[in-house]
């Protein structure tokens, strides 16, 4: 994107702000950097339902924007496709949390790196075509497959700086 494009966005920031909450009690948190697909830019982010209550639910959602106009949402999930279910997501520094921090396309899959219970790093694979096909449908298909070796990083009592928790996993493409 050109400097001219970004200058236009900054001058009209309210016009380009994308509100992803579904209700006044919801909260959205940043997620993984966008991933370029053939259909558009795919954003994976954290949507927290009932954020201001004791029954808040962290979930991972996604939206797709136009390749040439990344502020234009083409379609988005209608609900979370990844929510806390396993022990390492349900119990930790802060219970009942999953939040994405990295994503990359690997062949026909989207790999999402995410934090679990503010304590461990984990990853999950999704078939990219299933996610893109289901992204705007009113259903929650089992399109996510958690890595069997999760958590991939967890607290290490032997290392002082890693003794309590592991935060913010990320992914980069090498080569």
XYZ file of N, CA and C in Angstrom:
525
model
N 0.836 -1.171 0.000
C 0.000 0.000 0.000
C 0.885 1.240 0.000
N 0.467 2.231 -0.720
C 1.290 3.422 -0.881
C 1.132 4.374 0.302
N 2.098 5.308 0.398
C 2.027 6.336 1.439
C 0.764 7.174 1.255
N 0.394 7.432 0.015
C -0.814 8.207 -0.283
C -2.054 7.497 0.284
N -2.109 6.164 0.118
C -3.239 5.391 0.630
C -3.323 5.509 2.151
N -2.196 5.327 2.838
C -2.181 5.388 4.303
C -2.497 6.798 4.797
N -2.002 7.822 4.107
C -2.304 9.194 4.495
C -3.816 9.422 4.438
N -4.463 8.909 3.397
C -5.920 9.016 3.241
C -6.625 8.354 4.425
N -6.147 7.198 4.818
C -6.752 6.491 5.954
C -6.593 7.297 7.236
N -5.386 7.772 7.520
C -5.155 8.521 8.755
C -5.961 9.813 8.807
N -6.174 10.457 7.681
C -6.945 11.697 7.650
C -8.434 11.446 7.853
N -8.865 10.238 7.560
C -10.281 9.886 7.680
C -10.451 8.648 8.559
N -9.728 8.611 9.669
C -9.663 7.400 10.481
C -11.036 6.883 10.922
N -11.967 7.777 11.252
C -13.292 7.323 11.670
C -14.017 6.597 10.553
N -13.825 7.055 9.344
C -14.457 6.421 8.190
C -13.913 5.008 7.965
N -12.632 4.792 8.312
C -11.988 3.515 8.046
C -11.919 2.585 9.246
N -12.471 3.005 10.361
C -12.470 2.154 11.541
C -13.488 1.038 11.344
N -13.066 -0.184 11.610
C -13.942 -1.338 11.446
C -14.401 -1.785 12.832
N -15.686 -1.724 13.091
C -16.238 -2.152 14.368
C -16.689 -3.605 14.229
N -16.069 -4.483 14.990
C -16.367 -5.912 14.886
C -17.203 -6.442 16.046
N -17.550 -5.598 17.008
C -18.347 -6.088 18.138
C -19.770 -6.367 17.670
N -20.425 -7.267 18.376
C -21.806 -7.609 18.049
C -22.796 -6.978 19.021
N -22.275 -6.531 20.156
C -23.129 -5.918 21.161
C -22.308 -5.014 22.059
N -22.992 -4.261 22.899
C -22.300 -3.300 23.756
C -21.464 -3.977 24.840
N -21.738 -5.233 25.133
C -20.963 -5.954 26.150
C -19.806 -6.741 25.556
N -19.608 -6.655 24.250
C -18.524 -7.391 23.597
C -17.265 -6.539 23.515
N -16.165 -7.215 23.298
C -14.868 -6.549 23.202
C -14.062 -7.273 22.129
N -13.314 -6.524 21.344
C -12.478 -7.112 20.304
C -11.025 -6.766 20.602
N -10.164 -7.763 20.468
C -8.736 -7.547 20.682
C -7.978 -7.930 19.428
N -6.861 -7.290 19.262
C -6.024 -7.529 18.089
C -5.647 -9.008 18.018
N -5.404 -9.466 16.834
C -5.030 -10.854 16.646
C -3.775 -10.973 15.819
N -3.787 -11.914 14.909
C -2.640 -12.172 14.051
C -2.541 -11.117 12.955
N -1.342 -10.885 12.437
C -1.233 -10.006 11.263
C -2.058 -10.585 10.112
N -2.569 -9.754 9.217
C -3.394 -10.264 8.108
C -2.612 -11.204 7.208
N -3.338 -12.144 6.633
C -2.767 -13.127 5.717
C -3.416 -12.920 4.350
N -2.595 -12.831 3.316
C -3.126 -12.632 1.966
C -3.562 -13.972 1.388
N -4.821 -14.035 0.955
C -5.346 -15.223 0.290
C -5.784 -14.812 -1.116
N -6.161 -15.781 -1.929
C -6.630 -15.466 -3.281
C -7.957 -14.694 -3.240
N -8.710 -14.852 -2.138
C -10.019 -14.218 -2.010
C -9.979 -12.858 -1.321
N -8.869 -12.529 -0.673
C -8.774 -11.260 0.044
C -7.811 -11.378 1.215
N -7.745 -10.316 2.019
C -6.926 -10.311 3.221
C -7.717 -10.959 4.347
N -7.148 -11.985 4.959
C -7.807 -12.696 6.050
C -7.236 -12.211 7.376
N -8.124 -11.717 8.236
C -7.751 -11.241 9.564
C -8.309 -12.224 10.597
N -7.479 -12.686 11.496
C -7.873 -13.577 12.582
C -7.698 -12.780 13.871
N -8.753 -12.703 14.688
C -8.729 -11.830 15.857
C -9.470 -12.457 17.030
N -9.372 -11.818 18.177
C -10.040 -12.283 19.390
C -11.318 -11.484 19.608
N -12.422 -12.197 19.750
C -13.713 -11.570 20.058
C -14.133 -12.089 21.431
N -14.379 -11.160 22.353
C -14.764 -11.540 23.709
C -16.229 -11.182 23.913
N -17.051 -12.208 24.110
C -18.475 -12.005 24.363
C -18.675 -11.726 25.848
N -19.608 -10.856 26.177
C -19.933 -10.537 27.570
C -18.695 -10.112 28.356
N -17.881 -9.259 27.756
C -16.598 -8.866 28.327
C -16.716 -8.270 29.726
N -17.785 -7.559 29.996
C -17.930 -6.858 31.264
C -18.685 -7.681 32.312
N -18.801 -8.980 32.097
C -19.496 -9.833 33.054
C -18.582 -10.966 33.500
N -19.040 -11.699 34.484
C -18.285 -12.868 34.961
C -18.356 -14.027 33.964
N -19.300 -13.983 33.022
C -19.472 -15.053 32.044
C -18.858 -14.720 30.693
N -17.759 -13.981 30.689
C -17.137 -13.620 29.417
C -16.571 -14.869 28.745
N -16.637 -14.865 27.419
C -16.149 -15.988 26.624
C -15.200 -15.449 25.561
N -13.950 -15.909 25.614
C -12.971 -15.547 24.591
C -13.111 -16.514 23.430
N -13.075 -15.995 22.237
C -13.136 -16.842 21.059
C -12.295 -16.258 19.939
N -11.971 -17.090 18.968
C -11.206 -16.652 17.805
C -12.154 -16.585 16.625
N -12.151 -15.451 15.934
C -12.996 -15.234 14.770
C -12.148 -14.721 13.625
N -12.777 -14.520 12.468
C -12.036 -14.045 11.294
C -12.942 -13.195 10.413
N -12.307 -12.327 9.645
C -13.018 -11.609 8.596
C -12.105 -11.488 7.394
N -12.719 -11.296 6.231
C -12.009 -11.215 4.968
C -12.279 -9.851 4.356
N -11.215 -9.167 3.916
C -11.386 -7.864 3.271
C -10.954 -7.948 1.814
N -11.390 -6.976 1.062
C -11.032 -6.861 -0.346
C -9.520 -6.698 -0.484
N -8.925 -7.352 -1.481
C -7.484 -7.269 -1.692
C -7.014 -5.845 -1.973
N -7.797 -5.083 -2.716
C -7.388 -3.735 -3.093
C -7.905 -2.651 -2.157
N -8.925 -2.962 -1.393
C -9.514 -1.996 -0.454
C -9.642 -2.702 0.907
N -8.536 -2.792 1.652
C -8.537 -3.604 2.868
C -9.433 -3.107 3.995
N -10.052 -1.953 3.847
C -11.015 -1.498 4.854
C -12.431 -1.962 4.525
N -12.607 -2.636 3.399
C -13.924 -3.127 2.986
C -14.043 -4.610 3.333
N -14.895 -4.899 4.312
C -15.104 -6.293 4.720
C -15.998 -6.981 3.697
N -15.523 -8.115 3.195
C -16.301 -8.917 2.248
C -17.236 -9.846 3.018
N -16.674 -10.528 4.004
C -17.470 -11.409 4.848
C -16.716 -11.679 6.137
N -17.458 -12.187 7.130
C -16.856 -12.460 8.432
C -17.557 -13.614 9.107
N -16.920 -14.163 10.120
C -17.549 -15.246 10.873
C -18.739 -14.684 11.639
N -19.689 -15.548 11.938
C -20.854 -15.127 12.714
C -20.709 -15.523 14.178
N -19.700 -16.323 14.463
C -19.404 -16.735 15.837
C -17.980 -17.271 15.878
N -17.500 -17.521 17.078
C -16.135 -18.016 17.243
C -15.993 -19.423 16.679
N -14.872 -19.675 15.995
C -14.596 -21.028 15.523
C -13.575 -21.732 16.404
N -12.973 -21.013 17.334
C -12.066 -21.620 18.309
C -12.377 -20.980 19.658
N -12.783 -21.794 20.625
C -13.083 -21.329 21.974
C -12.338 -22.225 22.958
N -12.168 -21.788 24.208
C -11.476 -22.626 25.182
C -12.208 -23.943 25.415
N -11.504 -25.053 25.215
C -12.102 -26.371 25.416
C -11.161 -27.322 26.145
N -9.874 -27.215 25.876
C -8.916 -28.157 26.458
C -8.394 -27.628 27.790
N -7.773 -28.485 28.569
C -7.269 -28.119 29.888
C -6.317 -26.930 29.827
N -5.399 -26.914 28.841
C -4.423 -25.825 28.761
C -5.043 -24.514 28.292
N -6.289 -24.535 27.828
C -7.015 -23.309 27.469
C -7.949 -22.866 28.598
N -8.400 -23.832 29.378
C -9.358 -23.550 30.443
C -8.710 -23.125 31.754
N -7.460 -23.584 32.009
C -6.823 -23.335 33.300
C -5.399 -22.832 33.120
N -5.070 -21.730 33.814
C -3.737 -21.150 33.743
C -3.681 -19.845 34.501
N -2.815 -18.927 34.054
C -2.706 -17.612 34.697
C -4.058 -16.920 34.731
N -4.747 -16.920 33.592
C -6.108 -16.387 33.496
C -6.932 -17.461 32.797
N -7.863 -18.039 33.500
C -8.635 -19.171 32.985
C -9.530 -18.794 31.811
N -9.814 -19.818 30.984
C -10.854 -19.744 29.962
C -10.553 -18.731 28.858
N -9.330 -18.761 28.322
C -8.943 -17.794 27.298
C -8.207 -18.477 26.149
N -8.573 -18.104 24.926
C -7.766 -18.368 23.731
C -7.686 -17.047 22.971
N -6.502 -16.726 22.440
C -6.351 -15.506 21.667
C -5.262 -15.707 20.621
N -5.555 -15.348 19.369
C -4.590 -15.557 18.288
C -3.515 -14.489 18.270
N -2.310 -14.894 17.880
C -1.253 -13.897 17.746
C -0.400 -14.126 16.509
N -0.653 -15.205 15.794
C 0.076 -15.454 14.559
C -0.739 -16.349 13.645
N -0.548 -16.178 12.355
C -1.242 -17.018 11.377
C -0.399 -17.081 10.115
N -0.418 -18.234 9.478
C 0.293 -18.373 8.214
C -0.347 -19.480 7.389
N -0.267 -19.322 6.091
C -0.800 -20.339 5.186
C 0.291 -21.360 4.924
N -0.072 -22.610 5.084
C 0.848 -23.714 4.845
C 0.137 -24.696 3.907
N 0.391 -24.564 2.615
C -0.303 -25.396 1.634
C -1.768 -25.035 1.595
N -2.627 -26.020 1.880
C -4.068 -25.766 1.870
C -4.625 -25.478 3.258
N -3.728 -25.252 4.241
C -4.157 -25.017 5.616
C -3.761 -23.631 6.103
N -4.531 -23.150 7.058
C -4.184 -21.950 7.793
C -3.760 -22.412 9.177
N -2.542 -22.105 9.556
C -2.072 -22.435 10.903
C -2.194 -21.190 11.752
N -2.873 -21.335 12.891
C -3.047 -20.240 13.830
C -2.249 -20.565 15.086
N -1.387 -19.641 15.475
C -0.688 -19.738 16.751
C -1.497 -18.911 17.742
N -1.725 -19.490 18.927
C -2.576 -18.791 19.883
C -2.129 -19.057 21.311
N -2.532 -18.136 22.180
C -2.267 -18.291 23.602
C -3.429 -18.983 24.264
N -3.122 -19.813 25.261
C -4.139 -20.506 26.025
C -4.034 -20.144 27.495
N -5.118 -19.625 28.059
C -5.223 -19.286 29.482
C -4.075 -18.393 29.955
N -3.590 -17.534 29.066
C -2.477 -16.623 29.375
C -1.292 -17.365 29.990
N -1.101 -18.631 29.597
C -0.044 -19.437 30.191
C 0.788 -20.179 29.161
N 0.171 -20.678 28.098
C 0.880 -21.501 27.118
C 0.668 -20.959 25.704
N 1.509 -21.412 24.803
C 1.341 -21.157 23.376
C 0.913 -22.462 22.724
N 0.012 -22.372 21.785
C -0.488 -23.560 21.104
C -0.705 -23.214 19.634
N -1.035 -24.238 18.846
C -1.366 -23.965 17.445
C -2.509 -24.869 17.012
N -3.204 -24.407 15.999
C -4.322 -25.156 15.436
C -4.299 -24.958 13.926
N -4.675 -25.987 13.198
C -4.735 -25.928 11.745
C -6.188 -25.949 11.290
N -6.465 -25.161 10.265
C -7.783 -25.132 9.648
C -7.597 -25.348 8.159
N -8.508 -26.054 7.547
C -8.483 -26.132 6.097
C -8.952 -24.778 5.594
N -8.086 -24.104 4.859
C -8.356 -22.741 4.442
C -9.635 -22.632 3.627
N -9.859 -23.560 2.707
C -11.072 -23.479 1.887
C -12.336 -23.667 2.722
N -12.275 -24.503 3.766
C -13.443 -24.668 4.637
C -13.714 -23.398 5.433
N -12.643 -22.764 5.937
C -12.834 -21.518 6.674
C -13.416 -20.444 5.764
N -12.834 -20.269 4.589
C -13.337 -19.245 3.675
C -14.758 -19.549 3.214
N -15.086 -20.830 3.067
C -16.441 -21.211 2.663
C -17.462 -21.068 3.778
N -17.013 -21.227 5.023
C -17.945 -21.183 6.153
C -17.942 -19.846 6.869
N -17.100 -18.943 6.447
C -16.868 -17.713 7.190
C -18.118 -16.857 7.363
N -19.068 -16.935 6.444
C -20.253 -16.104 6.596
C -21.527 -16.928 6.725
N -21.394 -18.177 7.112
C -22.573 -19.029 7.278
C -22.955 -19.123 8.747
N -24.214 -19.335 9.005
C -24.724 -19.423 10.370
C -24.532 -20.833 10.920
N -23.271 -21.269 10.988
C -23.006 -22.589 11.549
C -21.598 -22.620 12.102
N -21.362 -23.536 12.993
C -20.026 -23.697 13.557
C -19.534 -25.092 13.216
N -18.954 -25.203 12.047
C -18.400 -26.485 11.631
C -17.163 -26.793 12.439
N -16.845 -28.043 12.555
C -15.596 -28.439 13.203
C -14.491 -28.347 12.159
N -14.065 -27.124 11.910
C -13.042 -26.899 10.890
C -11.659 -26.730 11.513
N -11.597 -26.679 12.833
C -10.323 -26.486 13.519
C -9.811 -27.810 14.037
N -8.535 -28.070 13.803
C -7.905 -29.257 14.372
C -6.733 -28.804 15.225
N -6.871 -28.957 16.537
C -5.789 -28.584 17.431
C -4.616 -29.539 17.238
N -3.424 -28.998 17.305
C -2.211 -29.791 17.191
C -2.139 -30.761 18.366
N -1.878 -32.026 18.092
C -1.872 -33.047 19.138
C -0.754 -32.851 20.149
N 0.295 -32.129 19.771
C 1.416 -31.878 20.677
C 1.261 -30.627 21.520
N 0.056 -30.008 21.518
C -0.173 -28.807 22.332
C -0.080 -29.135 23.810
N 0.306 -28.205 24.619
C 0.835 -26.909 24.235
C 2.253 -27.041 23.683
N 2.592 -26.169 22.743
C 3.924 -26.250 22.145
C 4.959 -25.527 23.002
N 4.534 -24.568 23.792
C 5.381 -23.904 24.786
C 4.567 -23.777 26.057
N 5.200 -24.018 27.192
C 4.530 -23.860 28.471
C 5.529 -23.364 29.507
N 5.048 -22.911 30.676
C 5.971 -22.408 31.681
C 7.058 -23.433 32.020
N 8.237 -22.910 32.306
C 9.394 -23.733 32.638
C 9.919 -23.258 33.987
N 9.697 -24.043 35.013
C 10.077 -23.651 36.380
C 11.581 -23.459 36.521
N 12.375 -24.058 35.642
C 13.831 -23.952 35.693
C 14.343 -22.624 35.149
N 13.545 -21.941 34.346
C 13.960 -20.687 33.721
C 13.183 -19.546 34.351
N 13.877 -18.632 35.008
C 13.220 -17.569 35.773
C 12.223 -16.770 34.931
N 12.630 -16.335 33.747
C 11.768 -15.473 32.941
C 10.609 -16.218 32.304
N 10.644 -17.561 32.304
C 9.531 -18.359 31.754
C 8.829 -19.155 32.837
N 9.036 -18.840 34.104
C 8.540 -19.707 35.169
C 7.035 -19.622 35.396
N 6.401 -18.510 35.028
C 4.963 -18.363 35.287
C 4.088 -18.586 34.064
N 4.527 -18.057 32.913
C 3.651 -18.124 31.748
C 4.456 -17.883 30.473
N 3.836 -18.238 29.358
C 4.367 -17.966 28.029
C 3.345 -17.076 27.341
N 3.796 -15.965 26.761
C 2.856 -15.016 26.175
C 3.075 -14.830 24.677
N 2.008 -14.496 23.984
C 2.003 -13.978 22.634
C 2.823 -14.761 21.627
N 2.354 -15.933 21.246
C 3.042 -16.692 20.215
C 2.916 -15.963 18.876
N 3.832 -16.213 17.989
C 3.787 -15.579 16.681
C 4.404 -16.510 15.646
N 4.220 -16.180 14.391
C 4.777 -16.984 13.316
C 5.367 -16.059 12.260
N 6.448 -16.504 11.662
C 7.015 -15.774 10.537
C 7.321 -16.797 9.459
N 7.297 -16.355 8.235
C 7.633 -17.237 7.122
C 9.115 -17.072 6.826
N 9.841 -18.169 6.836
C 11.264 -18.166 6.509
C 11.441 -18.808 5.153
N 12.121 -18.122 4.248
C 12.285 -18.678 2.906
C 11.080 -18.395 2.108
